[in-house]
Coordinates of C-alpha atoms and ligand atoms in Angstrom, one line a residue:
M1 CA 0.4 0.0 0.0
I2 CA 1.2 4.1 -1.1
L3 CA 0.7 5.9 2.2
F4 CA -0.3 10.1 1.1
K5 CA 0.0 13.0 2.7
K6 CA -0.1 15.4 0.0
T7 CA -2.8 16.1 -2.4
A8 CA -0.7 17.3 -4.9
D9 CA 1.7 14.5 -4.7
L10 CA -1.6 12.7 -5.2
D11 CA -3.1 13.7 -7.6
K12 CA 0.1 13.3 -9.7
W13 CA -0.2 9.4 -9.4
L14 CA -3.4 9.7 -10.0
D15 CA -3.3 10.6 -13.0
A16 CA -0.6 9.0 -14.1
Q17 CA -3.0 6.2 -13.6
R18 CA -6.0 7.0 -15.3
K19 CA -4.0 7.4 -18.1
K20 CA -3.7 4.1 -18.0
A21 CA -7.6 3.0 -18.1
N22 CA -7.5 1.6 -14.9
I23 CA -10.9 1.6 -12.9
I24 CA -10.5 3.1 -9.4
G25 CA -12.9 2.4 -6.2
F26 CA -12.8 4.8 -3.6
V27 CA -13.6 4.2 0.4
P28 CA -14.0 7.4 3.1
T29 CA -14.0 6.9 6.4
M30 CA -12.3 8.5 9.7
G31 CA -10.4 5.6 11.4
A32 CA -11.0 4.0 14.5
L33 CA -11.4 0.7 11.0
H34 CA -13.4 -2.2 11.9
P35 CA -14.9 -4.7 9.7
G36 CA -17.4 -2.9 8.2
H37 CA -15.1 -0.7 7.1
L38 CA -12.7 -3.4 5.2
S39 CA -16.2 -4.6 3.1
L40 CA -16.2 -1.9 1.5
I41 CA -13.4 -2.5 0.7
A42 CA -13.5 -5.2 -0.2
A43 CA -16.7 -4.4 -1.8
A44 CA -14.3 -2.4 -4.2
K45 CA -11.0 -4.8 -4.4
K46 CA -13.6 -6.6 -6.5
C47 CA -14.8 -4.6 -8.8
N48 CA -12.1 -2.1 -9.5
D49 CA -8.1 -2.3 -10.7
L50 CA -7.0 0.0 -7.8
V51 CA -8.6 1.3 -4.8
V52 CA -8.0 4.5 -2.7
S53 CA -9.6 4.6 1.3
S54 CA -8.9 7.8 2.9
I55 CA -9.1 8.5 6.4
F56 CA -9.7 11.8 7.9
V57 CA -11.7 13.2 11.0
N58 CA -13.0 16.2 9.1
P59 CA -14.2 18.7 11.8
T60 CA -16.5 20.4 10.5
Q61 CA -18.9 18.1 10.5
F62 CA -18.8 17.1 14.1
N63 CA -21.8 20.0 15.1
N64 CA -20.2 19.2 19.0
P65 CA -16.5 19.7 19.7
R66 CA -16.5 17.5 22.7
D67 CA -17.4 14.9 19.3
F68 CA -15.0 15.5 17.4
E69 CA -12.0 15.6 20.3
K70 CA -12.9 12.2 22.2
Y71 CA -13.1 10.4 18.1
P72 CA -11.4 7.0 18.4
I73 CA -8.1 7.0 17.0
T74 CA -6.1 3.8 15.8
I75 CA -4.2 5.0 13.5
E76 CA -0.9 2.6 13.5
K77 CA -4.1 -0.7 13.5
D78 CA -5.7 0.7 10.0
I79 CA -2.8 0.6 7.7
E80 CA -2.2 -2.5 9.5
M81 CA -6.0 -3.5 8.4
L82 CA -5.8 -1.9 5.0
E83 CA -2.2 -3.5 3.7
Q84 CA -4.3 -6.1 5.3
A85 CA -7.1 -6.2 2.9
G86 CA -5.1 -5.1 0.2
C87 CA -5.7 -2.1 -0.2
D88 CA -3.8 -0.4 -2.5
I89 CA -3.7 3.8 -1.7
L90 CA -4.4 5.5 2.1
F91 CA -4.5 8.7 1.7
L92 CA -4.0 11.0 4.8
P93 CA -4.3 14.7 5.2
S94 CA -3.9 17.1 7.7
V95 CA -6.3 19.1 8.3
H96 CA -4.4 22.0 6.5
E97 CA -4.1 19.7 3.3
I98 CA -8.1 19.9 3.3
Y99 CA -8.7 22.9 4.7
P100 CA -6.0 25.0 3.2
D101 CA -7.7 28.5 3.4
G102 CA -9.1 27.8 7.5
F103 CA -12.8 26.7 7.5
S104 CA -14.4 29.7 6.0
T105 CA -14.7 29.4 3.4
T106 CA -18.2 27.5 3.9
K107 CA -19.5 26.0 0.8
N108 CA -23.1 25.9 1.1
Y109 CA -25.2 22.8 -0.4
D110 CA -28.4 22.9 -1.6
L111 CA -29.4 19.8 0.2
G112 CA -33.6 21.2 0.8
F113 CA -35.7 19.8 3.7
V114 CA -33.5 16.9 4.6
E115 CA -31.4 19.1 6.6
T116 CA -34.5 20.2 8.6
I117 CA -35.7 17.0 9.6
L118 CA -33.8 13.9 11.0
D119 CA -29.7 14.1 11.9
G120 CA -29.8 17.3 9.4
K121 CA -32.1 18.5 12.4
F122 CA -30.2 17.4 15.7
R123 CA -26.8 18.1 14.1
P124 CA -27.0 22.0 12.4
G125 CA -24.4 22.1 10.0
H126 CA -23.6 18.3 9.7
F127 CA -24.0 17.7 6.2
Q128 CA -22.7 20.7 4.9
G129 CA -20.0 19.3 6.7
V130 CA -19.8 15.5 5.3
C131 CA -20.5 17.4 1.4
M132 CA -17.6 20.0 2.3
V133 CA -14.9 17.4 2.9
V134 CA -16.5 14.2 0.3
H135 CA -16.8 16.9 -2.6
H136 CA -12.8 18.2 -2.0
L137 CA -11.6 14.3 -1.5
L138 CA -13.6 14.4 -4.9
D139 CA -12.2 16.2 -6.5
I140 CA -8.8 14.8 -5.6
V141 CA -9.5 10.8 -6.3
S142 CA -12.1 11.3 -9.6
P143 CA -12.6 7.8 -8.6
D144 CA -15.5 5.8 -10.7
N145 CA -17.3 3.6 -8.5
L146 CA -17.5 5.5 -4.2
Y147 CA -18.4 3.3 -1.7
L148 CA -20.8 4.1 1.1
G149 CA -22.3 2.0 3.8
Q150 CA -25.7 1.9 4.3
K151 CA -25.2 1.9 8.2
D152 CA -24.8 6.1 7.7
Y153 CA -28.2 5.8 5.3
Q154 CA -28.7 10.1 5.5
Q155 CA -25.2 10.1 5.2
C156 CA -25.3 7.8 1.4
I157 CA -28.9 10.4 0.3
I158 CA -26.9 12.9 1.2
I159 CA -23.8 12.2 -1.6
K160 CA -25.3 11.0 -4.3
K161 CA -27.2 15.0 -4.0
L162 CA -23.7 16.4 -3.6
I163 CA -22.6 14.1 -6.8
R164 CA -25.3 16.3 -8.8
I165 CA -24.9 19.4 -8.1
I166 CA -21.1 19.4 -8.2
G167 CA -22.1 17.0 -11.4
K168 CA -19.9 14.8 -11.2
S169 CA -23.4 12.2 -11.1
T170 CA -20.7 9.6 -13.7
I171 CA -19.4 8.9 -9.9
N172 CA -20.9 5.2 -9.8
I173 CA -22.5 5.4 -5.9
Q174 CA -22.2 1.5 -4.8
I175 CA -24.3 1.0 -0.5
C176 CA -22.7 -1.4 1.0
P177 CA -24.9 -3.1 4.0
T178 CA -23.9 -2.8 7.4
L179 CA -22.0 -4.8 9.0
R180 CA -22.9 -6.3 12.1
E181 CA -21.8 -7.7 15.3
T182 CA -23.0 -11.0 16.5
D183 CA -25.6 -9.8 18.4
G184 CA -26.6 -7.8 15.7
L185 CA -25.1 -4.3 17.2
A186 CA -24.3 -2.5 13.7
M187 CA -20.1 -1.8 13.9
S188 CA -19.7 1.6 14.1
S189 CA -15.4 3.1 15.9
R190 CA -18.1 5.0 18.8
N191 CA -18.4 1.5 19.5
M192 CA -14.8 1.7 21.0
R193 CA -15.9 4.2 23.4
L194 CA -18.5 2.4 25.1
N195 CA -17.6 0.8 28.4
A196 CA -19.1 -2.6 28.6
K197 CA -21.9 -2.8 30.5
E198 CA -22.8 0.4 27.6
R199 CA -21.9 -1.8 25.8
E200 CA -24.6 -4.9 26.8
T201 CA -26.8 -1.7 26.0
A202 CA -26.6 -0.7 23.2
V203 CA -27.6 -3.9 21.5
T204 CA -31.1 -2.2 22.5
I205 CA -31.1 0.3 19.5
Y206 CA -30.9 -3.0 16.8
H207 CA -34.0 -4.4 19.3
S208 CA -36.0 -0.9 18.3
L209 CA -35.7 -1.2 15.1
L210 CA -35.9 -4.9 15.4
F211 CA -39.8 -4.4 17.0
I212 CA -40.9 -2.2 14.2
K213 CA -39.6 -4.7 11.8
N214 CA -41.6 -7.0 13.0
N215 CA -44.4 -5.1 14.5
I216 CA -45.2 -2.6 11.8
S217 CA -48.3 -2.4 9.6
K218 CA -50.6 0.0 7.7
G219 CA -51.7 2.9 9.3
D220 CA -50.7 5.5 11.2
V221 CA -47.2 5.0 12.7
T222 CA -47.4 7.4 15.8
A223 CA -48.0 4.5 18.2
I224 CA -45.1 2.7 16.9
K225 CA -42.6 4.8 17.0
N226 CA -43.7 6.0 19.6
K227 CA -43.1 2.6 21.0
A228 CA -39.8 1.9 20.2
K229 CA -38.8 5.1 22.1
E230 CA -39.6 3.8 25.2
I231 CA -38.0 0.9 24.5
L232 CA -34.8 2.5 23.8
D233 CA -36.1 5.5 27.2
N234 CA -36.0 1.9 29.6
A235 CA -33.2 0.4 28.2
G236 CA -31.1 4.3 29.8
F237 CA -30.3 5.8 26.3
K238 CA -31.7 9.4 25.7
T239 CA -33.4 9.1 22.4
D240 CA -32.5 12.0 19.3
Y241 CA -35.3 10.7 17.0
V242 CA -36.4 7.1 16.0
E243 CA -38.5 8.3 12.9
I244 CA -40.0 6.4 9.8
A245 CA -39.1 7.4 6.5
D246 CA -39.3 6.9 2.5
A247 CA -36.1 4.8 1.5
T248 CA -35.5 6.9 -1.3
D249 CA -35.7 10.3 -0.7
L250 CA -36.4 9.6 2.9
T251 CA -39.5 12.2 3.5
L252 CA -40.9 11.4 6.4
V253 CA -43.8 8.4 6.4
N254 CA -46.6 9.7 9.1
E255 CA -49.7 6.8 6.7
W256 CA -47.5 3.9 5.8
D257 CA -49.8 1.7 2.5
G258 CA -48.1 -1.0 3.5
Q259 CA -46.5 -0.6 0.3
Q260 CA -44.2 2.3 0.1
K261 CA -39.1 0.4 0.5
I262 CA -39.2 2.5 3.8
V263 CA -36.7 2.5 7.1
V264 CA -36.2 2.7 9.7
L265 CA -34.4 5.9 11.4
V266 CA -32.7 5.6 14.5
A267 CA -30.1 8.2 16.8
A268 CA -30.3 7.3 20.7
F269 CA -27.3 9.0 23.2
L270 CA -26.1 6.3 25.8
N271 CA -24.6 8.2 28.0
E272 CA -22.4 10.8 25.4
I273 CA -22.3 8.4 22.7
R274 CA -24.5 9.1 19.9
L275 CA -25.1 5.9 18.3
I276 CA -27.3 5.6 15.1
D277 CA -28.8 2.7 13.3
N278 CA -31.6 1.8 10.1
M279 CA -33.1 -1.0 8.6
V280 CA -34.2 0.0 5.3
L281 CA -38.3 -2.2 5.1
N282 CA -39.6 -4.0 1.7
Ligands
AMP301 P1 -17.1 6.7 9.1 O1 -15.6 6.1 9.3 O2 -17.5 6.1 10.6 O3 -16.8 8.1 8.7 O4 -17.4 5.5 8.2 C1 -16.8 5.2 6.8 C2 -17.4 4.8 5.6 O5 -17.4 3.7 6.7 C3 -19.2 5.2 5.5 O6 -19.3 4.6 4.1 C4 -20.0 4.0 6.1 O7 -21.5 4.5 5.8 C5 -19.1 2.9 6.6 N1 -19.9 2.6 7.2 C6 -19.2 2.9 8.6 N2 -19.7 1.4 9.9 C7 -20.0 0.1 8.8 C8 -20.8 -1.4 8.7 N3 -21.4 -1.3 10.7 N4 -21.1 -1.9 7.8 C9 -20.7 -1.3 6.8 N5 -20.5 0.3 6.1 C10 -20.0 1.3 7.3

């Protein structure tokens, strides 16, 4: 694996690869890697000549400074894991490399109503920060295929929007399924911050999703959402939301016709650690 820290060096190297008509797959991450991230690398390896990954803990997407400070960093182990997974290139930029002019040159992406609901509502500015960094990375890497995890469902919808906004619709977005621990907890870098007791409780998020999956019926979905929230409250979570939305565009669904493809989305705090998960229902 070749490690690049400078945009200019990576740019030059990738230019040469593109001239050889190599197909490039890209897996952006914030590090603290786990098997979920590696499943994206594995998917990329199947369909591309070169797999590029990046590790960058993007300050502009953290609405909570303490969450940013506490974000786990395990860079040595990450490099080893990427190497073992057969990743070809790792881009490991500094904050200055991505934001040479500081954060004041913030772009404003027109993301529409998704910025007013769910994580858009509960994490103000988060998706603008995601768009800033992904825009920058896509400009550098210009991948043919971009690999994202369903774990971050809203982020997938936002990035699909972003590539239209920035005129990069030729990039294929490949969404990979959420990898879970054996008890069902979605793998996440933030799980590293859970103590033993919190880790035991954390799986309740998955149980709340299963509860909705197994009990939802046509009609008003308010009661079932409230019941799922109660399950989380009783386990000691502080819930931001339990919501049901259209799986394609995230319009919130209050009345389900039993046909529409929907996604159940949950975000909840266990003490100071915020966990998210989702489940698509057909
Ligand atoms: P992150 O490092 O959390 O920004 O995640 C980098 C990429 O890995 C994103 O596209 C995530 O959606 C994806 N990812 C994170 N957790 C999982 C998981 N449990 N299963 C599959 N993909 C994941």
